[in-house]
CSV table of C-alpha atoms in Angstrom, one decimal:
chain,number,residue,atom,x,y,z
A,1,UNK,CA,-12.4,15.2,25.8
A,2,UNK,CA,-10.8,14.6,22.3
A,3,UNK,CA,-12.7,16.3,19.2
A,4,UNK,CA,-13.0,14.7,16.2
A,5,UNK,CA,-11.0,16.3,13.1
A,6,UNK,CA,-12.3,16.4,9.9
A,7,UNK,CA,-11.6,13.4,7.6
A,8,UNK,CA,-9.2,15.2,5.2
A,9,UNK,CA,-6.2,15.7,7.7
A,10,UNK,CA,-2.9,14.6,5.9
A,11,UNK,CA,-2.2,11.4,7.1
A,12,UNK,CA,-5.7,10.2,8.3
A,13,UNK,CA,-6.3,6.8,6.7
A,14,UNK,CA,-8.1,3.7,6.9
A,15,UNK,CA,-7.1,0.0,6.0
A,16,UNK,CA,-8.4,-3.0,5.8
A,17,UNK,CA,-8.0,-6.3,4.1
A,18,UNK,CA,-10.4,-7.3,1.0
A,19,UNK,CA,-10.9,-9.7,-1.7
A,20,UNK,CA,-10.5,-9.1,-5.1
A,21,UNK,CA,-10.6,-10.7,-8.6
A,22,UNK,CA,-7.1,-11.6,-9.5
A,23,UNK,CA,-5.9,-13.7,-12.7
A,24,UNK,CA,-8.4,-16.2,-14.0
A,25,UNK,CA,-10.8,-14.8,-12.0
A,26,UNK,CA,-9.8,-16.2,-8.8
A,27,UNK,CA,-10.7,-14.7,-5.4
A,28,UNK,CA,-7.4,-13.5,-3.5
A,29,UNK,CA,-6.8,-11.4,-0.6
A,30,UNK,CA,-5.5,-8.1,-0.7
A,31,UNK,CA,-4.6,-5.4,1.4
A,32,UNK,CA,-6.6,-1.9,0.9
A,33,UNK,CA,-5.4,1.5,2.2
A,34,UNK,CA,-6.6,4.9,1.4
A,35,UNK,CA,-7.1,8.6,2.8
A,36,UNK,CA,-9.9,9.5,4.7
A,37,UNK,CA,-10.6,11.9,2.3
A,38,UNK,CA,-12.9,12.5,-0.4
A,39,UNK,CA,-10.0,12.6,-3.3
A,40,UNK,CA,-9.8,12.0,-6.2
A,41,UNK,CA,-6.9,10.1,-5.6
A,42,UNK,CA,-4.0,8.3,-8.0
A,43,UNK,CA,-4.3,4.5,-7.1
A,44,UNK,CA,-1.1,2.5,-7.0
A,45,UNK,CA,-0.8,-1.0,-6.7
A,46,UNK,CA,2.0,-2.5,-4.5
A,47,UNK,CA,3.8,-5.6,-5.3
A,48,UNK,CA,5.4,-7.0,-2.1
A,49,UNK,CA,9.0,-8.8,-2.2
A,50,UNK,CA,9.9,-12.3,-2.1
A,51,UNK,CA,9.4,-12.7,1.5
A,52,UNK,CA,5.9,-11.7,1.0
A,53,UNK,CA,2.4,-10.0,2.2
A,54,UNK,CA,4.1,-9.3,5.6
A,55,UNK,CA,4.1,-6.4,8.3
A,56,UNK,CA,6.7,-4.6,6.4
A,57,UNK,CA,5.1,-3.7,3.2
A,58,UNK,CA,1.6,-3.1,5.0
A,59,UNK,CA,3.4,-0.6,6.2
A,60,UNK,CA,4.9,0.7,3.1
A,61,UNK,CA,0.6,0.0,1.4
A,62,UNK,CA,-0.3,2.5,4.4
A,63,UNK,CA,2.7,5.0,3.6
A,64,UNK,CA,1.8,5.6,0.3
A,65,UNK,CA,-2.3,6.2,1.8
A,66,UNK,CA,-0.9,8.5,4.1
A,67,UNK,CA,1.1,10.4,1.0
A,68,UNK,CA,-2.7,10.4,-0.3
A,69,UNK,CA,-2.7,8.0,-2.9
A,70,UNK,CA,-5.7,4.5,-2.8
A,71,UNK,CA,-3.0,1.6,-2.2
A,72,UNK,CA,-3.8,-1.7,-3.1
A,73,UNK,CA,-1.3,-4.9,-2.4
A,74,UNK,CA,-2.6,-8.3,-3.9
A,75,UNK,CA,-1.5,-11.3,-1.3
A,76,UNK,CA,0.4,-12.7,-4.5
A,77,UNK,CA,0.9,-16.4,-2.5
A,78,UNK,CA,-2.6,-16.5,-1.5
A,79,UNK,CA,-3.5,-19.5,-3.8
A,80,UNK,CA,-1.0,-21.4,-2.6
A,81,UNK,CA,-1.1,-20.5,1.2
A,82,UNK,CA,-4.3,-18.9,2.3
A,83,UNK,CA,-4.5,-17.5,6.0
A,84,UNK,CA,-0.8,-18.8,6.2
A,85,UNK,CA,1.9,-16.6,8.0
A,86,UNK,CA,3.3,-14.8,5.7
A,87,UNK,CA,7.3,-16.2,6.3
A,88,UNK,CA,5.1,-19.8,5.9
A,89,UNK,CA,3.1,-18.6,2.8
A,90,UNK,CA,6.7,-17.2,0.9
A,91,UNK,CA,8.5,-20.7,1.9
A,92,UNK,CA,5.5,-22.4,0.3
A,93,UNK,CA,6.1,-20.8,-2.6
A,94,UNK,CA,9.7,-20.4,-3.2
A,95,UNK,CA,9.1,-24.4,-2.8
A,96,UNK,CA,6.7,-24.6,-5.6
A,97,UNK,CA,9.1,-22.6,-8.1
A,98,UNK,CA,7.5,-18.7,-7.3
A,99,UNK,CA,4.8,-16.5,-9.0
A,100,UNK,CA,4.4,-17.4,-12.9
A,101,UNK,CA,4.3,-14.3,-14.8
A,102,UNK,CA,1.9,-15.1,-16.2
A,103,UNK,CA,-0.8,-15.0,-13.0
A,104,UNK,CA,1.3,-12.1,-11.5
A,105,UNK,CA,0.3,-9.9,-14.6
A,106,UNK,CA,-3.2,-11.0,-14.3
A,107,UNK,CA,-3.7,-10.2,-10.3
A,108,UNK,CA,-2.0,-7.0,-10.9
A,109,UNK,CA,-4.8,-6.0,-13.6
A,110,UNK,CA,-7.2,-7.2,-11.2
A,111,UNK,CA,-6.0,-4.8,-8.5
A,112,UNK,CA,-6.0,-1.9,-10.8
A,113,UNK,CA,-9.4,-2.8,-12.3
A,114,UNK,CA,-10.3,-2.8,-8.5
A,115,UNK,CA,-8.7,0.9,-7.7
A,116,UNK,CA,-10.2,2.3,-11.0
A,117,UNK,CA,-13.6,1.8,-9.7
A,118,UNK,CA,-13.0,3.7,-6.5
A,119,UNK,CA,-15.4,6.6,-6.3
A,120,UNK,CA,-12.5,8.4,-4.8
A,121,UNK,CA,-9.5,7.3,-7.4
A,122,UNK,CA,-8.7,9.7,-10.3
A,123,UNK,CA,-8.2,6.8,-12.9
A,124,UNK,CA,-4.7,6.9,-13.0
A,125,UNK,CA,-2.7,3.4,-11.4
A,126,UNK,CA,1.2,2.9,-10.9
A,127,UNK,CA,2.8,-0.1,-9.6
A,128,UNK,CA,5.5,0.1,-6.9
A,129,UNK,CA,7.8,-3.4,-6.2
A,130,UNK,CA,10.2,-4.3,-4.5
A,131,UNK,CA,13.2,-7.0,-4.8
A,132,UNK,CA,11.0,-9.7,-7.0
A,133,UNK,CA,8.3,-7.6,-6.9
A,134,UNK,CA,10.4,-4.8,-8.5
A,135,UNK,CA,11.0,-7.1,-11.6
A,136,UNK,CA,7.1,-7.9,-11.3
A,137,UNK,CA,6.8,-3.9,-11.6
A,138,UNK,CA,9.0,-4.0,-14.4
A,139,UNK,CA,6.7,-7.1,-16.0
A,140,UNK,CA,3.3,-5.1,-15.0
A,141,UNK,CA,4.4,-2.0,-17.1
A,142,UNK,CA,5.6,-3.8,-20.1
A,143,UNK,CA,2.8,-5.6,-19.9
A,144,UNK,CA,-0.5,-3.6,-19.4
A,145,UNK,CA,-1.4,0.2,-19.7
A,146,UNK,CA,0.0,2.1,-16.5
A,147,UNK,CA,0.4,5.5,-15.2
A,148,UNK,CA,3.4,4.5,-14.2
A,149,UNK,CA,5.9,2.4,-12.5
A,150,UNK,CA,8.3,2.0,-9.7
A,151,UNK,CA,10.9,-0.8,-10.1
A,152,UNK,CA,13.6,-1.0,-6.5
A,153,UNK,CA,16.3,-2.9,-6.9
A,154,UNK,CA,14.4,-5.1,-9.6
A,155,UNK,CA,16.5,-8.4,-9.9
A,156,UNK,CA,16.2,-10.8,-12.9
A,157,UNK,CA,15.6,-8.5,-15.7
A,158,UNK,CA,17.9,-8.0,-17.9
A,159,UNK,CA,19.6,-11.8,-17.1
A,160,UNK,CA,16.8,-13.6,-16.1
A,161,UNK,CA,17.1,-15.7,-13.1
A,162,UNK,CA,20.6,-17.2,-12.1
A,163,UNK,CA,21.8,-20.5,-12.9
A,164,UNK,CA,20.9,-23.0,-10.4
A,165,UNK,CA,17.4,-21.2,-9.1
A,166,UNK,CA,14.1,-23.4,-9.7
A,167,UNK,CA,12.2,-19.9,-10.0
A,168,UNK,CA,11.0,-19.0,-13.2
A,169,UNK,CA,12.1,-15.7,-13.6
A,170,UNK,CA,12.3,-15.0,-17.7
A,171,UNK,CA,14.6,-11.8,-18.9
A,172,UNK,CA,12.3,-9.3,-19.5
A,173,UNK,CA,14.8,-6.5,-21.3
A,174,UNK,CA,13.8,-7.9,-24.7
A,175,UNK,CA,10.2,-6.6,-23.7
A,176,UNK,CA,11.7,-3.0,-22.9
A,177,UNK,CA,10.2,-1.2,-26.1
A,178,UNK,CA,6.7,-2.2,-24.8
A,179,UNK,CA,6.9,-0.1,-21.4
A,180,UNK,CA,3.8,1.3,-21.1
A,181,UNK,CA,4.6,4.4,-19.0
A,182,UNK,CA,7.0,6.4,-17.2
A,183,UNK,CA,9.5,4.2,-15.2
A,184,UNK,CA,11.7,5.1,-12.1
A,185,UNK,CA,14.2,2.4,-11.0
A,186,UNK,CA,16.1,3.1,-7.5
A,187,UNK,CA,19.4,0.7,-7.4
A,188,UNK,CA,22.1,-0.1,-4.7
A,189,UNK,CA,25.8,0.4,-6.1
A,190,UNK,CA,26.6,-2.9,-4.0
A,191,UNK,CA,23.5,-5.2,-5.2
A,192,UNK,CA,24.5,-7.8,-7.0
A,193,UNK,CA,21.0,-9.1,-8.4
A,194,UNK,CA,21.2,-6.6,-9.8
A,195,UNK,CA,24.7,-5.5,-10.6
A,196,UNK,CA,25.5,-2.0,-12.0
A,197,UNK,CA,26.2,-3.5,-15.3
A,198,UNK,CA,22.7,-5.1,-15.5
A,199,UNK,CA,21.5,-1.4,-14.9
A,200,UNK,CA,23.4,0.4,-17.1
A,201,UNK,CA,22.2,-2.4,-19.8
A,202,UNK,CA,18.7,-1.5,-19.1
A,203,UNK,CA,19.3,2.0,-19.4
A,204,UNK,CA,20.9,1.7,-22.7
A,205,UNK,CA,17.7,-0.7,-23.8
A,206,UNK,CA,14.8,1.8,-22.6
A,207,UNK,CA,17.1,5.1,-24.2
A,208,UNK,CA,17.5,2.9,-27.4
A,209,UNK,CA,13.7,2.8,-27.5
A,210,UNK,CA,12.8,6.5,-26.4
A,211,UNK,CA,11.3,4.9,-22.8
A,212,UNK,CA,10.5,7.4,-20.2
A,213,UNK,CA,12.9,6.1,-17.3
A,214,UNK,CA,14.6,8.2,-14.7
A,215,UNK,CA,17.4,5.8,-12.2
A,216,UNK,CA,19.1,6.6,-9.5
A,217,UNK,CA,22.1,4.3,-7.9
A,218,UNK,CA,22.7,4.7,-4.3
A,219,UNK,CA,26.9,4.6,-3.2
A,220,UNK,CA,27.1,2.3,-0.4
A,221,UNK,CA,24.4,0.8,-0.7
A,222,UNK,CA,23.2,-3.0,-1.7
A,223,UNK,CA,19.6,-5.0,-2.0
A,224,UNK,CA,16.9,-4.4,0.2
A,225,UNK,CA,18.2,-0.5,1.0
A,226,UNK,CA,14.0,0.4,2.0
A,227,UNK,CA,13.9,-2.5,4.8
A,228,UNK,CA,14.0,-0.8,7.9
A,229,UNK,CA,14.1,-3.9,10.0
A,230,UNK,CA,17.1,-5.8,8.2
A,231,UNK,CA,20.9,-4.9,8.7
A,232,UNK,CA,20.8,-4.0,4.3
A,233,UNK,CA,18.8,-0.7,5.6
A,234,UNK,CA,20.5,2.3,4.5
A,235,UNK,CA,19.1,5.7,5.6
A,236,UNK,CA,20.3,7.9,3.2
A,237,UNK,CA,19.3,5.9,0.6
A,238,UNK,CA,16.3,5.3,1.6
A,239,UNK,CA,15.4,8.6,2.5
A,240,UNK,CA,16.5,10.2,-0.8
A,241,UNK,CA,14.4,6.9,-2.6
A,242,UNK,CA,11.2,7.8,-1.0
A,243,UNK,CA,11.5,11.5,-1.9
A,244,UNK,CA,11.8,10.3,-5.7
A,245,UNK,CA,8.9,8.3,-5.2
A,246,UNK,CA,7.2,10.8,-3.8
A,247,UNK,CA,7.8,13.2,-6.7
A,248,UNK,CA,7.6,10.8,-9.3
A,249,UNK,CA,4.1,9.8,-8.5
A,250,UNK,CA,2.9,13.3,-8.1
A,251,UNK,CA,4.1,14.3,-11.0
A,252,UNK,CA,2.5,11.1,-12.9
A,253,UNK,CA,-0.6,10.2,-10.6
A,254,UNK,CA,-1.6,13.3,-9.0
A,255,UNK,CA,-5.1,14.9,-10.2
B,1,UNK,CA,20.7,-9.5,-3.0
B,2,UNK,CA,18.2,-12.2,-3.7
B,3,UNK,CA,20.0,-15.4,-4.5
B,4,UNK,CA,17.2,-16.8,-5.6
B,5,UNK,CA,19.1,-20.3,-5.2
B,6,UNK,CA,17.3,-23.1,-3.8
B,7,UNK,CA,17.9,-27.0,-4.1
B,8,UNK,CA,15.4,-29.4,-3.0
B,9,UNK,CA,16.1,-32.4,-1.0
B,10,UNK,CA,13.1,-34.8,-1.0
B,11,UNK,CA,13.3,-36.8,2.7
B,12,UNK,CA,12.5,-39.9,3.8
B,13,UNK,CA,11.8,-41.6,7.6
B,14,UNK,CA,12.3,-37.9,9.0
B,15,UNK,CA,10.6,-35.8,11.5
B,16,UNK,CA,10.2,-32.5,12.6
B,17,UNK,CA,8.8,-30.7,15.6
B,18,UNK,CA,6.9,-27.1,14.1
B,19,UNK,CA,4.4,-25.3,15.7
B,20,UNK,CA,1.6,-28.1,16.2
B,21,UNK,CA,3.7,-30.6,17.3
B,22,UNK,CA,5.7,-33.3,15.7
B,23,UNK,CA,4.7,-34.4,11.9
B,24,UNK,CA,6.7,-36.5,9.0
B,25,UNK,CA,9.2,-34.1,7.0
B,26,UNK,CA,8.6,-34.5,3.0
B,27,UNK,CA,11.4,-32.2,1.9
B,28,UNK,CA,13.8,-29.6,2.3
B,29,UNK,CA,14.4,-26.1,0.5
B,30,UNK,CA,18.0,-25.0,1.1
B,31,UNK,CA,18.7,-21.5,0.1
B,32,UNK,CA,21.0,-18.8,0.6
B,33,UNK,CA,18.8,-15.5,1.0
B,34,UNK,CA,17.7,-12.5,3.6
B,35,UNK,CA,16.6,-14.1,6.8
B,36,UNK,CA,13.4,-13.2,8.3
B,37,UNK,CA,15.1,-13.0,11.8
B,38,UNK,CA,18.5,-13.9,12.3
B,39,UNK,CA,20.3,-10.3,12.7
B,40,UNK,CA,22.5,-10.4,8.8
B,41,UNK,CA,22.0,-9.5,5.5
B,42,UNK,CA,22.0,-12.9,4.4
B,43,UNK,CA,21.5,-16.6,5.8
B,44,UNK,CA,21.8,-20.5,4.6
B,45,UNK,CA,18.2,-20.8,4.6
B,46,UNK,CA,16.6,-24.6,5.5
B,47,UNK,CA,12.9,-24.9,5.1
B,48,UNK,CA,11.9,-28.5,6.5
B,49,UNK,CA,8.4,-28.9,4.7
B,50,UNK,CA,5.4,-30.9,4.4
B,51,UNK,CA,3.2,-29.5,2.0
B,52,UNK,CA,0.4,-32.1,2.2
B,53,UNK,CA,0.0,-30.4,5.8
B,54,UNK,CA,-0.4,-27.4,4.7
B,55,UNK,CA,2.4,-24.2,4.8
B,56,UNK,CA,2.7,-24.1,8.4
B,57,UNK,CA,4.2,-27.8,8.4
B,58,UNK,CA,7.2,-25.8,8.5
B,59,UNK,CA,10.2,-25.9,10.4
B,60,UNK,CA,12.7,-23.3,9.5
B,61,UNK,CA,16.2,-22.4,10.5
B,62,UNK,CA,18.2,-19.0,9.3
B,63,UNK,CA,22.2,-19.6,9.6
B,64,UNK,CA,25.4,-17.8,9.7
B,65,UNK,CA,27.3,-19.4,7.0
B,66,UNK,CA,30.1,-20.1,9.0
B,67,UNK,CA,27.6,-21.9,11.1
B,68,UNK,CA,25.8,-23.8,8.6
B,69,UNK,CA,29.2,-25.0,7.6
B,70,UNK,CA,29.7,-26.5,11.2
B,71,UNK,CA,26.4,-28.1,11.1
B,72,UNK,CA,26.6,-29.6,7.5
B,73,UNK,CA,30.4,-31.2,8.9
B,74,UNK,CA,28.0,-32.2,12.4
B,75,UNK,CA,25.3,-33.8,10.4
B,76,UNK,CA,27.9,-35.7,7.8
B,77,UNK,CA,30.3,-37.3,11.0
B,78,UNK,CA,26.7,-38.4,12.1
B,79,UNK,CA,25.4,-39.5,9.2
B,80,UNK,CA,28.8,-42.0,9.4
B,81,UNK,CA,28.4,-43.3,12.4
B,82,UNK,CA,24.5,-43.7,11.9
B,83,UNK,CA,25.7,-46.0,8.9
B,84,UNK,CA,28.5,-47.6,10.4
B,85,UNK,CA,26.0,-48.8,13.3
B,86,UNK,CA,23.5,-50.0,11.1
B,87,UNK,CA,25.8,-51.2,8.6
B,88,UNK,CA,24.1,-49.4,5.8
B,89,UNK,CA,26.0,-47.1,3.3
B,90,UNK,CA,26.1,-44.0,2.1
């Protein structure tokens, strides 16, 4: 017979997908994971890439649970593509020209107002994104009060989005005096979008303004380092990433 | 990295078979970005879509560039002789 261990084991977690008030007020699916335990725990919104609310950053929502944080990622294509496949809902919305800023600020304060009530959450939110969703990170904490903010391999901010796209992605280092909170940006030396020079830009930006940013650029490395089911996974990188996230938010979120 | 580049090709008399069966193609997103499944960092991404279906009116193709090159040449020698049957232009 298998016992039953106590609902505080490192690790132990439960998930689930709920609905939450997102910009405007709109209903949209999200996707909820937190310890078993009884906390408090720091809440940290994740802000999936352009591909979208797939398997892959579930997995990453249920990581940050199991490192004993409340994890909350808004399905940011939901109005456009509810109950769609995710590779379906992304397509659908590359199509329509991507997130506006705009609503992507508002369903990210939804999601925080959302963890904040948590019994079990300590008060404090950060954001974690990734590709697009690390410029949305970058948006998040310029534009609302955070705890702080993770930003990998954010494209689009100092530049905008390149010539040619139909997405609306704005520069957003103009914006860098209002960062909110601590930030932690995690780079490939090979990305492109963006480049090394677009990150040492941004560096010089937040230091001009006495921003609380920490960055770390991975050798041999290029976009999408994290994604362990794409040929751009880099171990190293990725391993050493996760351990600055990991000490990043304890240092910032922990009770 | 994300390309983020994507043209749009509005489409007319066209087909495509997706996951329900057959239905009339509206448009087409051509990008260059990650693929969901074809084994590369990048692809030449085609989206077939329909939105007035709904997001899984979808058909979708990840290519090699090298590939898509091949097919774009394929697709313009029968585009030709499509015309040259028909007698319309280009």
């Amino acid at each position: 017979m298998v016992g039953c261990m106590s609902h505080d084991m490192p690790g132990d977690l439960e998930a689930q997908t709920i609905t939450i008030k997102g910009h405007g007020g709109d209903e949209i699916e999200a996707y909820l994971a937190e310890p078993r335990g009884s906390g408090p725990y720091g809440g940290v919104v994740v802000i999936h890439h352009m591909p979208g609310y797939d398997r892959s950053t579930k997995e990453i929502t249920r990581r940050f649970a199991a490192m004993g944080y409340v994890a909350l990622m808004p399905n940011l294509y939901h109005r456009e593509a509810p109950g769609a496949a995710p590779d379906d809902a992304a397509a659908t919305a590359r199509a329509q020209g991507g997130v506006p800023d705009e609503r992507l600020v508002g369903d990210v304060a939804g999601a925080m107002a959302h963890l904040k009530s948590f019994p079990k959450c300590n008060g404090k939110v950060g954001t974690v994104g990734y590709c697009s969703g690390g410029r949305q990170s970058f948006l998040s904490a310029v534009s609302l009060q955070l705890d702080a903010a993770v930003a990998c391999y954010p494209g689009g901010v100092v530049h905008g989005a390149p010539p040619g796209s139909p997405l609306s992605f704005a520069p957003l280092i103009g914006r860098s005096k209002d960062l909110s909170c601590p930030l932690l940006g995690l780079f490939g030396e090979e990305d492109k979008f963006p480049s090394q020079e677009e990150v040492a830009t941004l560096d010089k930006e937040l230091t001009s303004h006495g921003k609380d940013h920490e960055f770390h650029s991975y050798p041999g490395a290029g976009h999408a380092f994290f994604d362990v089911d794409r040929p751009s996974y880099r171990v190293e990188a990725a391993l050493d990433g996760w351990k600055q996230v990991t000490a990043f938010f304890g240092r910032h979120l922990g009770s | 990295m994300c390309t983020y580049h994507t043209e749009h090709l509005e489409l007319r008399d066209s087909s495509g078979k997706g996951a329900d069966g057959w239905f009339t193609l509206r448009e087409a997103s051509v990008y260059y970005d990650h693929p969901v499944h074809a084994p590369a960092e990048h692809t030449v991404n085609v989206d077939f879509l329909n939105r007035s279906l709904g997001p899984s009116a979808r058909v979708a193709v990840e290519l090699d560039p090298g590939s898509a090159r091949e097919l774009a040449r394929a697709l313009l020698e029968a585009a030709d002789l499509a015309a040259s049957h028909s007698g319309q232009g280009h």
